[in-house]
CSV table of C-alpha atoms and ligand atoms in Angstrom, one decimal:
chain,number,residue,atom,x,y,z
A,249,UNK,CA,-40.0,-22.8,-13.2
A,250,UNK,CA,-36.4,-21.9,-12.7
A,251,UNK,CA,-34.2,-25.0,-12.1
A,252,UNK,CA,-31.0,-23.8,-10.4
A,253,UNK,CA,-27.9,-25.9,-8.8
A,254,UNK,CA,-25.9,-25.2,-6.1
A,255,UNK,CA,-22.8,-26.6,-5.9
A,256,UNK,CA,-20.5,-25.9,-2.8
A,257,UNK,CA,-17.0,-26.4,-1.9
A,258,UNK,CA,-13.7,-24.9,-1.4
A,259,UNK,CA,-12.6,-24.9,-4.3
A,260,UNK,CA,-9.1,-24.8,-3.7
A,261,UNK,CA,-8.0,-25.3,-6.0
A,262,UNK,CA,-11.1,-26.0,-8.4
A,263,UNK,CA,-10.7,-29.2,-10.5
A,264,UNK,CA,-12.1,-31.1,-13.2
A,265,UNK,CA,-14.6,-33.2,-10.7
A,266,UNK,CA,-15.7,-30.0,-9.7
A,267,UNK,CA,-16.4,-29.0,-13.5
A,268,UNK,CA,-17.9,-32.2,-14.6
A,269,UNK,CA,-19.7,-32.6,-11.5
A,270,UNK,CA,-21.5,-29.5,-12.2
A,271,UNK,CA,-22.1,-30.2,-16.0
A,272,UNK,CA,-23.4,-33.8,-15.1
A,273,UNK,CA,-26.1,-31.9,-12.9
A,274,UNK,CA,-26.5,-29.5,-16.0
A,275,UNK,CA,-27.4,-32.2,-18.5
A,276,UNK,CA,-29.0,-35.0,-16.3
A,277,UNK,CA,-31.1,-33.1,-14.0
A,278,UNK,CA,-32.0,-30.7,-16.6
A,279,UNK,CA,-31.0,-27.7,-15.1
A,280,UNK,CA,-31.1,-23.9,-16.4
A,281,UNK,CA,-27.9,-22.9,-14.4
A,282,UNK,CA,-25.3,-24.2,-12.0
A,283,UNK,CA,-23.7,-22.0,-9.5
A,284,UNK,CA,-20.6,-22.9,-7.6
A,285,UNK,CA,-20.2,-21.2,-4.5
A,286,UNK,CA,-16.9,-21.5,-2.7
A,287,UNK,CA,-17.1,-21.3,1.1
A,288,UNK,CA,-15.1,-18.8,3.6
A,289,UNK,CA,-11.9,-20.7,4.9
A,290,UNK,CA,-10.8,-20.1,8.2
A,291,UNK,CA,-6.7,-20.2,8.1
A,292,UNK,CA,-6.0,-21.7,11.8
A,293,UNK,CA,-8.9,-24.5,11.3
A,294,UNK,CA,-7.0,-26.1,8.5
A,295,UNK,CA,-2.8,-26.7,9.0
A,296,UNK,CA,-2.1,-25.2,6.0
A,297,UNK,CA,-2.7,-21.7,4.1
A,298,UNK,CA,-5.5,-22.0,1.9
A,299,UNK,CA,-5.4,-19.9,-1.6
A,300,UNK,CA,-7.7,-16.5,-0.9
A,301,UNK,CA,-11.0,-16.1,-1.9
A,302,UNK,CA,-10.4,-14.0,-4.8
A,303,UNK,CA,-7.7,-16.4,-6.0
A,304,UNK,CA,-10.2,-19.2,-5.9
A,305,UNK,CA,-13.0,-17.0,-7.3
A,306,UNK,CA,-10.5,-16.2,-10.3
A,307,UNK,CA,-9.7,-20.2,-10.8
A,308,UNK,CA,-13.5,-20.4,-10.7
A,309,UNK,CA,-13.8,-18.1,-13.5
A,310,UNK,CA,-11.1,-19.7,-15.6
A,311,UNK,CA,-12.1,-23.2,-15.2
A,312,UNK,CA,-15.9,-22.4,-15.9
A,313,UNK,CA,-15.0,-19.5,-19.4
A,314,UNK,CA,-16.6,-22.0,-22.0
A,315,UNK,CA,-19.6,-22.9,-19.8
A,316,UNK,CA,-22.2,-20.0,-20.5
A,317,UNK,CA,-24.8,-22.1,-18.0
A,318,UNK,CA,-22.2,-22.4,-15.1
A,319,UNK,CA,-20.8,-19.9,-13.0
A,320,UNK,CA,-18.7,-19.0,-9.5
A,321,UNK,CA,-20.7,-16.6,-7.4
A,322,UNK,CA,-19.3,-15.3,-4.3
A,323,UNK,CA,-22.0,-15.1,-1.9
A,324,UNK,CA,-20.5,-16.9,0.8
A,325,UNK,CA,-17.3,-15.0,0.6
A,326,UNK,CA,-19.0,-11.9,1.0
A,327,UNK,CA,-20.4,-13.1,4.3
A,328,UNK,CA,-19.2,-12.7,7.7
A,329,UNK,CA,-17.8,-15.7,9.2
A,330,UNK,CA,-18.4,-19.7,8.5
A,331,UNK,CA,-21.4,-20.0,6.5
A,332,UNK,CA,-24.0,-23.0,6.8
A,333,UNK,CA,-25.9,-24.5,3.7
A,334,UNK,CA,-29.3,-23.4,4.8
A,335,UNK,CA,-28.3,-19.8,5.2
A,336,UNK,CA,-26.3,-20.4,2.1
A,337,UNK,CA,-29.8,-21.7,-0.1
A,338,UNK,CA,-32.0,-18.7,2.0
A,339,UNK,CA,-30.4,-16.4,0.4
A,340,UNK,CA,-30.5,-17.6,-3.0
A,341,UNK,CA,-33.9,-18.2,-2.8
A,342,UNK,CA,-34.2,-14.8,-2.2
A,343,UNK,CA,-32.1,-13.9,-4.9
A,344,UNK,CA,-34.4,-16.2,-7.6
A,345,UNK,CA,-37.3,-15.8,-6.3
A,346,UNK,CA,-40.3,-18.1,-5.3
A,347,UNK,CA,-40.8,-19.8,-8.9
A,348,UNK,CA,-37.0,-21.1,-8.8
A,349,UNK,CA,-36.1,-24.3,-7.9
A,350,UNK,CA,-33.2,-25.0,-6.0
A,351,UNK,CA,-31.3,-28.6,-6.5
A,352,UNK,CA,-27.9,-28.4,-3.7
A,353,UNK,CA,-25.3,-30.9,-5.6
A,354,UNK,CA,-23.5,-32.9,-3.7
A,355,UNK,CA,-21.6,-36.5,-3.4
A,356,UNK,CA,-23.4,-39.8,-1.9
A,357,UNK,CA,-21.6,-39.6,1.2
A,358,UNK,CA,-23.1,-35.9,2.2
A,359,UNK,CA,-26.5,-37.0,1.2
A,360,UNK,CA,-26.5,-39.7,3.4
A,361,UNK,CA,-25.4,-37.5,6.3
A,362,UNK,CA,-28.4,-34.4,5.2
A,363,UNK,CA,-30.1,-34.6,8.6
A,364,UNK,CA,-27.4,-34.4,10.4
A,365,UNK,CA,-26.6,-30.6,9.0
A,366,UNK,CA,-27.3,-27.7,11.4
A,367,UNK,CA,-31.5,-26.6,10.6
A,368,UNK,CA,-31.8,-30.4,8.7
A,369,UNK,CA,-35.7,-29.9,8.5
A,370,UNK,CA,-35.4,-27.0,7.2
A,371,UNK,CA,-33.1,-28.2,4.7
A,372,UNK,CA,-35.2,-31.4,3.8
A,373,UNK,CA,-38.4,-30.0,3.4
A,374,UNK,CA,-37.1,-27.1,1.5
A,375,UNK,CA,-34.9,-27.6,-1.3
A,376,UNK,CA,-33.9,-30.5,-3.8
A,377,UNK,CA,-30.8,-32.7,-4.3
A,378,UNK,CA,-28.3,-34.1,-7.0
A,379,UNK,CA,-26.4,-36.7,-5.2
A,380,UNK,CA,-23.5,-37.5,-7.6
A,381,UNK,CA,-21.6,-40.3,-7.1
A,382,UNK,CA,-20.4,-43.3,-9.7
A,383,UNK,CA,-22.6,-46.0,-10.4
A,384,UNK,CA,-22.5,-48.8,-8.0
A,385,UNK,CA,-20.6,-46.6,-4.9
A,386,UNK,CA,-23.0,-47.5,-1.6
A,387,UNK,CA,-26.0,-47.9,-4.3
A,388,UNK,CA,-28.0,-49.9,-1.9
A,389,UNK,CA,-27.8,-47.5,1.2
A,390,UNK,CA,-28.2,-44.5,-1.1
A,391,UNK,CA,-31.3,-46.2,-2.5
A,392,UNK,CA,-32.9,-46.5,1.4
A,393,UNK,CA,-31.7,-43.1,2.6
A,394,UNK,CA,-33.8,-42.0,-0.8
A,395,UNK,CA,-36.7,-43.5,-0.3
A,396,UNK,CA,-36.6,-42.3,4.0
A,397,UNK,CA,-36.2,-39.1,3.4
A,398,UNK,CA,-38.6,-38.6,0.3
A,399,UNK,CA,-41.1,-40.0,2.8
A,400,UNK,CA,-40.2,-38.4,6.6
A,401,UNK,CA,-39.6,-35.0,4.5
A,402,UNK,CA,-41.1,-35.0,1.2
A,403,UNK,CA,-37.4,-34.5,-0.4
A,404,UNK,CA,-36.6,-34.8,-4.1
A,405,UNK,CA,-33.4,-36.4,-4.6
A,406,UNK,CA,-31.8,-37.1,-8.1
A,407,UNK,CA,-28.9,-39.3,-8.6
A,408,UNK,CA,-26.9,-38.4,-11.4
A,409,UNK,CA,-23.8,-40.6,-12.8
A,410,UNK,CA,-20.6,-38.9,-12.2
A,411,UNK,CA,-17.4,-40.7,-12.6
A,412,UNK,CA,-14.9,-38.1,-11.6
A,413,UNK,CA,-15.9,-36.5,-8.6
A,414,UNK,CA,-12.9,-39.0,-6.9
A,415,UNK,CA,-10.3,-36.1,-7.4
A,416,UNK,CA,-9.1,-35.1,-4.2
A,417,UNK,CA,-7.8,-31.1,-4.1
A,418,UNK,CA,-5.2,-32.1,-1.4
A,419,UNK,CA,-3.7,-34.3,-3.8
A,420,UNK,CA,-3.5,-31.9,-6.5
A,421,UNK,CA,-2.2,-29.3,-3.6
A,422,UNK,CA,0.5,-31.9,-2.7
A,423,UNK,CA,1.9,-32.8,-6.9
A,424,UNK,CA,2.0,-29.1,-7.1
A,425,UNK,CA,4.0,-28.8,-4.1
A,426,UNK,CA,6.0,-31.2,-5.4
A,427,UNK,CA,6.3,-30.1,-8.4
A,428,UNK,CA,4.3,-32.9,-10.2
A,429,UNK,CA,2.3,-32.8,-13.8
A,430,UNK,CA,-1.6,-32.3,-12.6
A,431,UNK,CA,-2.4,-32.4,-16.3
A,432,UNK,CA,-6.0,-33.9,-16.4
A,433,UNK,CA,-6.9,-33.3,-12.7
A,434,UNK,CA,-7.3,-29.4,-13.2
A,435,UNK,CA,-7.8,-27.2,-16.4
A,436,UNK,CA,-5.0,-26.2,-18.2
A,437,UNK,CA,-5.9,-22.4,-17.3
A,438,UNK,CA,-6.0,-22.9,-13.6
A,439,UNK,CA,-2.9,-24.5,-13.6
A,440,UNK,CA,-1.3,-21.6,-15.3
A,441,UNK,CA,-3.1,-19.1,-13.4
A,442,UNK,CA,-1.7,-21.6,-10.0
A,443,UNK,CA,2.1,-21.2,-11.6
A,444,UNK,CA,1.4,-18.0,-12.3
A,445,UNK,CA,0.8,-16.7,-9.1
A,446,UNK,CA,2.8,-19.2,-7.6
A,447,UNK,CA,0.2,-20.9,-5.3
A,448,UNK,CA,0.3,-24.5,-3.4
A,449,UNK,CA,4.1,-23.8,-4.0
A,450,UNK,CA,5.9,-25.6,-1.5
A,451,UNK,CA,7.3,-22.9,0.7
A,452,UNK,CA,9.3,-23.4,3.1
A,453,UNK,CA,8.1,-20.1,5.0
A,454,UNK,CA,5.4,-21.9,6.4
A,455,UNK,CA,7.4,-24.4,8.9
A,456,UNK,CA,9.9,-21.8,9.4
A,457,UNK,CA,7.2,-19.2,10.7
A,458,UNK,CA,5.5,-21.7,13.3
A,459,UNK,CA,10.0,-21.9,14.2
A,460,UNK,CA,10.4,-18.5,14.7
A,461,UNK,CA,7.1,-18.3,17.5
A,462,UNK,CA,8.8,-21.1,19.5
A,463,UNK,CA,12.4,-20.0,19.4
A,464,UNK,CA,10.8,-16.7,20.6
A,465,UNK,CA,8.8,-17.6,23.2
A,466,UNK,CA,11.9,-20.4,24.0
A,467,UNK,CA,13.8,-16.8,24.1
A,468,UNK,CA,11.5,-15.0,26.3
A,469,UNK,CA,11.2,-18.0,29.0
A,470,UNK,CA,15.4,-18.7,29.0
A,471,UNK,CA,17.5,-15.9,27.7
A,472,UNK,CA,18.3,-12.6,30.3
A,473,UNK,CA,17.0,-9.7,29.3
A,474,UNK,CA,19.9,-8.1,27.8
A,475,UNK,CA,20.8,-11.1,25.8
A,476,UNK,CA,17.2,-11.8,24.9
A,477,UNK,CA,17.6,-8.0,23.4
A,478,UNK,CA,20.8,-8.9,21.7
A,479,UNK,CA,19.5,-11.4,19.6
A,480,UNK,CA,16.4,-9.2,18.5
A,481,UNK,CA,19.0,-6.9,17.1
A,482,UNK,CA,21.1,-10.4,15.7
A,483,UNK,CA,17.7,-10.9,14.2
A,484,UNK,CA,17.2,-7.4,12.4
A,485,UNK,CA,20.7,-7.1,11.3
A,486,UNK,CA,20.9,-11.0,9.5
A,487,UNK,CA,17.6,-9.5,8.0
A,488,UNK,CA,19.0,-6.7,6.6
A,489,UNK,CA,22.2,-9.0,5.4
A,490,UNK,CA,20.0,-11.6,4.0
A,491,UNK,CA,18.4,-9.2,1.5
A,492,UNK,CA,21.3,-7.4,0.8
A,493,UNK,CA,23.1,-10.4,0.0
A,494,UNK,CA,20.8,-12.5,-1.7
A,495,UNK,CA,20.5,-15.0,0.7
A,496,UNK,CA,16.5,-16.2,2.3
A,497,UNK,CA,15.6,-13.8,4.6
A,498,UNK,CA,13.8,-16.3,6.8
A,499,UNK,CA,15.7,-18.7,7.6
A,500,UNK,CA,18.4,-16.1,8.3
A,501,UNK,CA,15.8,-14.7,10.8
A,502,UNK,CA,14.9,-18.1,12.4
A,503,UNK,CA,18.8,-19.0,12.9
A,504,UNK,CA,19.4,-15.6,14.8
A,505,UNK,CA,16.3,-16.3,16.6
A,506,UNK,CA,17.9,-19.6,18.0
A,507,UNK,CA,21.4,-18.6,17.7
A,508,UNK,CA,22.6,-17.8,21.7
A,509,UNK,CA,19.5,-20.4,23.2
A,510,UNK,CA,22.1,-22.2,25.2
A,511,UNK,CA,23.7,-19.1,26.2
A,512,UNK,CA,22.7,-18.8,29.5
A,513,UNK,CA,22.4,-21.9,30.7
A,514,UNK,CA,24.8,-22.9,34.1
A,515,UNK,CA,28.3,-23.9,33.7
A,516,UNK,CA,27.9,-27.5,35.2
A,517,UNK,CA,24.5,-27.8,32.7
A,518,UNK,CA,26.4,-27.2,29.7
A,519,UNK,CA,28.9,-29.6,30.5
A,520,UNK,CA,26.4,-32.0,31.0
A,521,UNK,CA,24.6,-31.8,27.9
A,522,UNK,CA,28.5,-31.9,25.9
A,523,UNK,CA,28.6,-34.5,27.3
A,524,UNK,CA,25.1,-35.7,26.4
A,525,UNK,CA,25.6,-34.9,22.8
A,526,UNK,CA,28.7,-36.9,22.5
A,527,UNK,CA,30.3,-33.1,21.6
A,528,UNK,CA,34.0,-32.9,21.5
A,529,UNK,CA,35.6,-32.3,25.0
A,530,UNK,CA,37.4,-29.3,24.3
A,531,UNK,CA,34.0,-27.1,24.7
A,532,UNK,CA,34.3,-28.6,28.0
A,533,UNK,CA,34.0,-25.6,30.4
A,534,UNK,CA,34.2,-23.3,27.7
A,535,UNK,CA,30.7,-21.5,27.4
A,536,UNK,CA,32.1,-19.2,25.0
A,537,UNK,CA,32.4,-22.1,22.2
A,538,UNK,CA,30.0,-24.8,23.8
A,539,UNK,CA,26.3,-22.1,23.7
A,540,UNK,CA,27.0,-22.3,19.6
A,541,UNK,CA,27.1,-25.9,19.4
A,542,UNK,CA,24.7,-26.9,21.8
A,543,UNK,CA,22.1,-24.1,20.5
A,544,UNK,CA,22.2,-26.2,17.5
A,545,UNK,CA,21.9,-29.8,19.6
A,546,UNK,CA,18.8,-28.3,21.2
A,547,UNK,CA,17.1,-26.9,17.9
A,548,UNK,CA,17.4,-30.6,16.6
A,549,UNK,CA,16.4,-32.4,19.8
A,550,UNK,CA,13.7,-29.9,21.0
A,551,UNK,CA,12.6,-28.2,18.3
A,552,UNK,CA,12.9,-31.0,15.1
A,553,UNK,CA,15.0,-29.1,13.1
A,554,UNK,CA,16.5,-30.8,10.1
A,555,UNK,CA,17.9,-28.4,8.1
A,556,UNK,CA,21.3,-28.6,7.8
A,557,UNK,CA,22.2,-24.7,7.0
A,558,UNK,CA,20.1,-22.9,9.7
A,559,UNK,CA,21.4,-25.9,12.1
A,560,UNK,CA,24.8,-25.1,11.0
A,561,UNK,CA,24.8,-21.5,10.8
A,562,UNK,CA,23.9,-21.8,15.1
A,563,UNK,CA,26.8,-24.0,15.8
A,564,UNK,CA,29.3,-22.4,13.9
A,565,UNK,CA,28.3,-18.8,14.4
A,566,UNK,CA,30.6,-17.9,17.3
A,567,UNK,CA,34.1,-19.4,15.1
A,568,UNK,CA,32.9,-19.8,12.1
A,569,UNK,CA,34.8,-22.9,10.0
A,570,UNK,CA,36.0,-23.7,6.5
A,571,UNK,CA,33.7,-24.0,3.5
A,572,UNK,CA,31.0,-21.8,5.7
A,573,UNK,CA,27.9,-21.3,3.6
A,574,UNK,CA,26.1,-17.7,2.5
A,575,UNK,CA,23.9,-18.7,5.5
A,576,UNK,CA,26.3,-19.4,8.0
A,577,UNK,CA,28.0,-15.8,7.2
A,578,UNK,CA,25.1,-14.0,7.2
A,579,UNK,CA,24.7,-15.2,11.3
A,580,UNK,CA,28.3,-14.9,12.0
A,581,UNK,CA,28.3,-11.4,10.8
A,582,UNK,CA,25.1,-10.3,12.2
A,583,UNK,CA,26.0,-11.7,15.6
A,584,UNK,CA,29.5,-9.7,15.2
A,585,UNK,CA,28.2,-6.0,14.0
A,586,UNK,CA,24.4,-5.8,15.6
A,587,UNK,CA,24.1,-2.0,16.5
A,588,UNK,CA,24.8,-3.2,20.4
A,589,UNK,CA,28.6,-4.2,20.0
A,590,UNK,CA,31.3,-1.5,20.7
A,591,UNK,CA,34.6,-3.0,20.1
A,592,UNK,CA,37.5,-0.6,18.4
A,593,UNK,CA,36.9,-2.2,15.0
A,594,UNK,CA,33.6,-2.4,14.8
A,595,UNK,CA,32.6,0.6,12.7
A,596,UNK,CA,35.0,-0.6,9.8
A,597,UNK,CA,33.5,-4.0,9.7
A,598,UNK,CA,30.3,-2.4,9.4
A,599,UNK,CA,31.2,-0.4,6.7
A,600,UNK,CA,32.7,-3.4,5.1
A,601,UNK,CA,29.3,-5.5,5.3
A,602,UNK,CA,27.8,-2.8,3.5
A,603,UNK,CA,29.4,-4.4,0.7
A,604,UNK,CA,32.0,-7.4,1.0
A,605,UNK,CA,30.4,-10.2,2.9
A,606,UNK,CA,33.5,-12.0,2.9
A,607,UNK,CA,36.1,-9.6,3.8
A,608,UNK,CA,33.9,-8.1,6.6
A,609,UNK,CA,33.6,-11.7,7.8
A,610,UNK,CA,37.5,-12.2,6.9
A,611,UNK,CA,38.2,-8.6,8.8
A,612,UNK,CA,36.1,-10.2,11.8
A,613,UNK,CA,37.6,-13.6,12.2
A,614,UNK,CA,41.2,-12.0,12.5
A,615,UNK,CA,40.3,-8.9,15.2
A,616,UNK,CA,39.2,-11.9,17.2
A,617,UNK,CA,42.2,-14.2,17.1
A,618,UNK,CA,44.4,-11.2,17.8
A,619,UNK,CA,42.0,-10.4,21.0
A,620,UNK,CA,42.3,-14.1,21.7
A,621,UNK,CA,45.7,-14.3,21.5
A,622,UNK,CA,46.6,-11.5,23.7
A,623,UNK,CA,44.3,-12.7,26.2
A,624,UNK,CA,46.3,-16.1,26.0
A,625,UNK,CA,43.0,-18.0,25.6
A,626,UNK,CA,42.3,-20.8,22.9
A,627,UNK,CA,41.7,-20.7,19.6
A,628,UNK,CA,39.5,-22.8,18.1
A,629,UNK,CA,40.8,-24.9,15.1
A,630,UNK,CA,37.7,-24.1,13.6
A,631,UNK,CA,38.0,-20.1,13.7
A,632,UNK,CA,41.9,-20.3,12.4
A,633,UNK,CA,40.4,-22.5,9.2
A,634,UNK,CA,37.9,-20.2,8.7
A,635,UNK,CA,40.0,-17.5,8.0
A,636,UNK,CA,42.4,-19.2,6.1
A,637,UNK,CA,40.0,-20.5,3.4
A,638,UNK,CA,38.3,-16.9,2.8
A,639,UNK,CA,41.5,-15.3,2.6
A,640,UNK,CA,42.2,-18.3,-0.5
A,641,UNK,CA,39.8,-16.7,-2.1
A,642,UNK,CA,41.1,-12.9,-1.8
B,731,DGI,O1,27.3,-15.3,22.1
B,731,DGI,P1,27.7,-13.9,21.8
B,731,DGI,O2,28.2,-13.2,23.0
B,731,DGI,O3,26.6,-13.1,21.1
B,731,DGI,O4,28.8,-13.9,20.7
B,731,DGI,P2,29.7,-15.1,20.1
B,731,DGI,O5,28.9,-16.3,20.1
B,731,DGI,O6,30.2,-14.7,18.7
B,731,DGI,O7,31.0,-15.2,20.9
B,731,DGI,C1,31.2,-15.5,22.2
B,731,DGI,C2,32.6,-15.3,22.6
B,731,DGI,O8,33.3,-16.4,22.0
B,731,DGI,C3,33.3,-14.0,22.2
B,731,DGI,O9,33.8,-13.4,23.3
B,731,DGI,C4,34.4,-14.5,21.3
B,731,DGI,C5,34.6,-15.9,21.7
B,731,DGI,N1,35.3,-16.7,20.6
B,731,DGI,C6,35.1,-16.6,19.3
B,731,DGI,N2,35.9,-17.5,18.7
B,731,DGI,C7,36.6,-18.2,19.6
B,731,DGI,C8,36.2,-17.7,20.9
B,731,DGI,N3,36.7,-18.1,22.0
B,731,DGI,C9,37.6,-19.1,22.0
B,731,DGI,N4,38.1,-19.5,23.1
B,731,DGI,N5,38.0,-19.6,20.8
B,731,DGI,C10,37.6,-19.2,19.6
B,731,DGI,O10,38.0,-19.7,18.6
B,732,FE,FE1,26.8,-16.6,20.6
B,733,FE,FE1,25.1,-13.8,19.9
């Protein structure tokens, strides 16, 4: 008779408990083969992005090369939906036939849970069980759910001795993220194959896109129309900059995204909240230069924003300031030349930006002190610096 173990998971990523786990089960329950089966992950059940089935399938492979008896399979990732264990062991019993034997490997805390899984009986009276765990973890209450279950189901259940099934995968996810050695706690291959393909990286894309859906539906609910449209194109066009000039392409996104939120808020409300913010008093019943700042209040306030550059490329991208950072451009320009804005000298600062990020910023900064200045309005200390210090560098 076939002896065949089933071991379970999500593999993601696998590590060295997995592996040892399985070749403890090989050895001490006398196996033939061991397959590990990595389960479907649904994306919105977990908070994070789990690695794809066919990246975890490929770490499989890698971490399992030099063990002819053990091997991935990817039954359950072939499957439609969240797969349970008894379906799971059906259809490899199918699969092996009547003669095989089928041991599901597991830790001591699952087995003393079994007849609480969905079709338990079925499960029980069924199949066999390698409960790993290291010697002397809840020995005594492993011991009685043993012997209960051998006699309300007939079950077999092996223990096996298994020090290093302790290795938690979101600890490993969290020194990769960080950038930490996992030298021991996976194999070398899969940690190549992780760096490789860059998985478990700590991106930053992940916060930022959950950013963008509630500065957009923040949009949606408090911007007019027209100004709700303006920022889609502020949105495309610091795109567009971002990539041509190097800069991340997401964040520029999420800054446009947030960029005008305070701009339509009532006069008296915005001097309320300059007021709240400690701001200084001279965006005092000035819309114009208070919607930048207090965009970038509310983002940190509301919306738990930290980071510094998309925080400061909202509240400075109506003046702009000394010292401005690619980021900060990127949104000053895009706000200035998005397809919607006809004044005279627009179509030479958009041929500029094609190219010269800081003259087209530089060309920008002066067509509005001269529009300011014939208007007689006031110009912000901020916007005169700005200038100054990219023309330094002409
Ligand atoms: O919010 P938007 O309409 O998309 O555009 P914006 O935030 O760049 O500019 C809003 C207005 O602010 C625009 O008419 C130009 C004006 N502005 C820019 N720099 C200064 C300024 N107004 C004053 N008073 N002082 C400045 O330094
Ligand atoms: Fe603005
Ligand atoms: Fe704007």
């Amino acid at each position: 008779m076939k002896r065949i173990g089933i071991l379970g998971g999500s593999f993601d990523p696998v590590h060295t408990g997995h592996v040892n786990l399985a070749k403890d089960a090989l050895v001490q329950a006398e196996l033939d083969q061991v397959l590990l089966i990595p389960a479907r992950l649904q994306p919105f059940k977990q908070n994070r992005t789990p690695a794809s089935g066919e990246d975890r399938m490929e770490m499989l492979r890698l971490a399992l090369e030099d063990e002819p008896a053990i091997a991935p399979d990817s039954y359950e990732l072939e499957q439609e939906g969240v797969s349970y264990t008894y379906l799971t062991l059906r259809a490899m019993q199918e699969r092996f036939g009547p003669d095989a034997k089928l041991y599901f490997i597991t830790g001591a805390d699952s087995v003393l849970m079994l007849e609480s899984w969905m079709n338990s009986e079925e499960l029980l009276t069924r199949y066999s069980y390698i409960a790993g765990s290291r010697p002397g973890y809840r020995d005594e209450e492993l011991e009685k759910c043993v012997e209960h279950l051998h006699e309300e189901y007939g079950t077999e259940i092996l223990r096996i001795h298994n020090q290093l099934f302790d290795i938690s995968a979101t600890e490993i996810r969290e020194k990769l993220a960080a950038g930490e050695s996992v030298d021991g706690l996976i194999p070398e291959k899969v940690a190549e194959y992780i760096r490789a393909h860059g998985l478990y990286r700590d991106r930053g894309d992940q916060p930022l896109q959950e950013l963008q859906s509630r500065g957009l539906a923040y949009i949606r609910e408090n911007l007019k129309h027209s100004r709700y449209e303006h920022t889609m194109r502020v949105r495309d066009e610091a795109i567009k900059l971002a990539r041509r000039f190097g800069a991340d392409a997401a964040k520029a996104e999420t800054a446009a995204i947030y960029h005008d939120m305070a701009k339509n808020l009532p006069q008296d409300k915005m001097d309320e909240l300059v007021r709240e913010f400690g701001l200084d008093e001279k965006y005092l019943g000035n819309p114009n230069l208070a919607h930048s700042k207090l965009s970038a209040c509310l983002m940190r306030r509301d919306f738990g924003i930290t980071d510094t550059d998309l925080l400061n490329a909202v509240a400075y991208h109506t003046t702009g300031r000394a010292g401005m950072s690619l980021l900060e451009k990127i949104v000053f320009l895009a706000d200035a030349i998005e397809p919607g804005r006809n004044y005279p000298s627009v179509h030479e600062i958009r041929e500029i930006a094609q190219t010269d990020l800081d003259l087209a910023c530089i060309r920008m900064l002066e067509r509005t002190i001269a529009y300011l200045s014939k208007k007689g309005a006031f110009i912000d200390s901020d916007t005169k610096e700005a200038l100054e210090d990219l023309m330094k560098d002409q």
